[in-house]
Amino acid sequence: MTDCCSIKQAMHTPEEALQRMLDAVAVSGSEETVPLRDCRGRVLARELVSRVTAPPHDNSAMDGYALRAADARAHAGVLPLSGVAAAGQPPVELPAGTAMRIFTGAAIPHGADTVVMQERCKEGERQVRVPESPMAGDHIRLAGEDLAAGAPILAAGTRLQPQHLALAATAGYGTLPVHRRLRVAVLVTGDELVEPGTDIKPGQIYNSNGYALLGLLQGLECDVRGPAIVPDDLEATRAMLQDAADDADFIITSGGVSVGDADFVKDAVESLGTLDLWRISIKPGKPVAVGRVGTTPFLGLPGNPVSMFVTFCLFGRPMILKRQGAADIHPRSVPVRADFTLDKADPRTRYLRARLAADGEHQRASLYPDQGSGIMSSTTWANALVEIPPETHVHGGDILQAYAYHDLLS
Ligand code: AMP
Ligand code: MG
């Protein structure tokens, strides 16, 4: 049996491999202007500065009464009412020695220096009783305390989430400059593959990697071409890769990059561009190929479904994010407490399917019992990948790092 360890290639740690992969991709260029309602998940192409001062005027944080604190002290807390300040109206003048009914968000009347919340007041027919010595400044939101006009509010490269959309709206933007959606071609290789939902013959399996990749890329707001099944044939592989390169900003394949007789992706990519087939000291995960088809960046992931899933999360996701122009491309890991033991050390970094559960200071990580690279059920049972450093035995209670799915899948 041939395995990739018998051919001479440098062995990379996952960190080195990722750095080299990131060095091989650049931002894919053009930007477009998109209505705010369609911007969630898109990558901001330029820094935004606020178009307005926010809030635009001093306003009330409470329903209550606006007054001068000194007037309350001077009149033992009883003040005649001089009107109503309502949200949406321009600021009015507060006559000296009076109080004004005010509602949350309404502009503070000129002259008022405090708002007393209504729960602390008693309103009479034409007057109101307030505490005798209210604090000046209470319950007033100051103009500009959130945003100053012209000040930077969001950095280029921000992946726009609901809170960013709200801030952009606060700052007066109805459209945003974002990077064009990345077109990613997904090709899955193998004569054994058939589309799910169709009949299957002996020897065939359903294409699952294509749908994992589709979902992973949709989670990153990519415009996905495919998944298309590529037969194990050099000419067909070349033709489909060439089509993908003409149409897409990035190409991802699964399978066909081992050194078996039916693995044509390597030769096809080499004939159309450049390719490095890397040994990365991770488990699961070999082999991973990186290169270009023409000028289009190419990432060839392993065919084994779990290896494909893990290597996409570790390498594909940061590469895609970098090409999209995103600034924050590395997933966050969190410390977790092992609820398992691993007696055997391994020279590779292992990424094990684990379920995290809240348990005191650190979450507790349990392992799916079958960590085989074809066991797709492990990926749905789990909610995280736990990283086991090289040459490490794990004892129950050890602290390890884990990547929660919510940090990997979007
Ligand atoms: P390969 O890397 O092409 O040798 O594939 C390794 C293993 O992954 C084989 O058992 C394939 O049948 C399986 N595999 C490859 N592609 C897919 C796919 N798209 N969906 C499910 N399994 C796949
Ligand atoms: Mg294959």
Short mmCIF file of N, CA and C and ligand atoms in Angstrom, two decimals, residues 189-193 232 254-258 262-264 303, ligand 2:
data_model
loop_
_atom_site.label_atom_id
_atom_site.label_comp_id
_atom_site.label_asym_id
_atom_site.label_seq_id
_atom_site.Cartn_x
_atom_site.Cartn_y
_atom_site.Cartn_z
N THR A 189 -14.81 14.82 -5.93
CA THR A 189 -14.31 13.85 -6.90
C THR A 189 -14.61 12.43 -6.45
N GLY A 190 -14.88 11.57 -7.41
CA GLY A 190 -14.99 10.14 -7.12
C GLY A 190 -16.06 9.47 -7.96
N ASP A 191 -15.68 8.38 -8.62
CA ASP A 191 -16.64 7.60 -9.42
C ASP A 191 -17.71 6.95 -8.55
N GLU A 192 -17.43 6.85 -7.25
CA GLU A 192 -18.40 6.18 -6.36
C GLU A 192 -19.55 7.10 -5.95
N LEU A 193 -19.45 8.40 -6.28
CA LEU A 193 -20.40 9.36 -5.72
C LEU A 193 -21.67 9.48 -6.55
N ASP A 232 -13.55 10.15 -11.76
CA ASP A 232 -12.11 9.86 -11.64
C ASP A 232 -11.52 9.67 -13.02
N SER A 254 -12.90 18.13 -3.00
CA SER A 254 -12.71 17.09 -1.98
C SER A 254 -12.31 15.81 -2.69
N GLY A 255 -11.40 15.09 -2.08
CA GLY A 255 -10.96 13.78 -2.59
C GLY A 255 -10.00 13.92 -3.75
N GLY A 256 -9.47 12.77 -4.13
CA GLY A 256 -8.63 12.72 -5.32
C GLY A 256 -7.26 13.33 -5.18
N VAL A 257 -6.83 13.61 -3.94
CA VAL A 257 -5.48 14.17 -3.79
C VAL A 257 -4.57 13.25 -2.98
N SER A 258 -4.98 12.00 -2.80
CA SER A 258 -4.01 11.06 -2.20
C SER A 258 -3.07 10.64 -3.33
N ALA A 262 -6.44 6.41 -8.61
CA ALA A 262 -7.62 7.14 -9.09
C ALA A 262 -7.61 8.59 -8.63
N ASP A 263 -6.47 9.10 -8.24
CA ASP A 263 -6.42 10.46 -7.71
C ASP A 263 -5.85 11.41 -8.76
N PHE A 264 -6.76 12.07 -9.46
CA PHE A 264 -6.36 12.86 -10.63
C PHE A 264 -6.27 14.36 -10.37
N GLY A 303 -10.78 13.45 0.91
CA GLY A 303 -12.11 12.91 0.62
C GLY A 303 -12.83 12.39 1.84
MG MG B 2 -11.60 9.38 -4.63
#
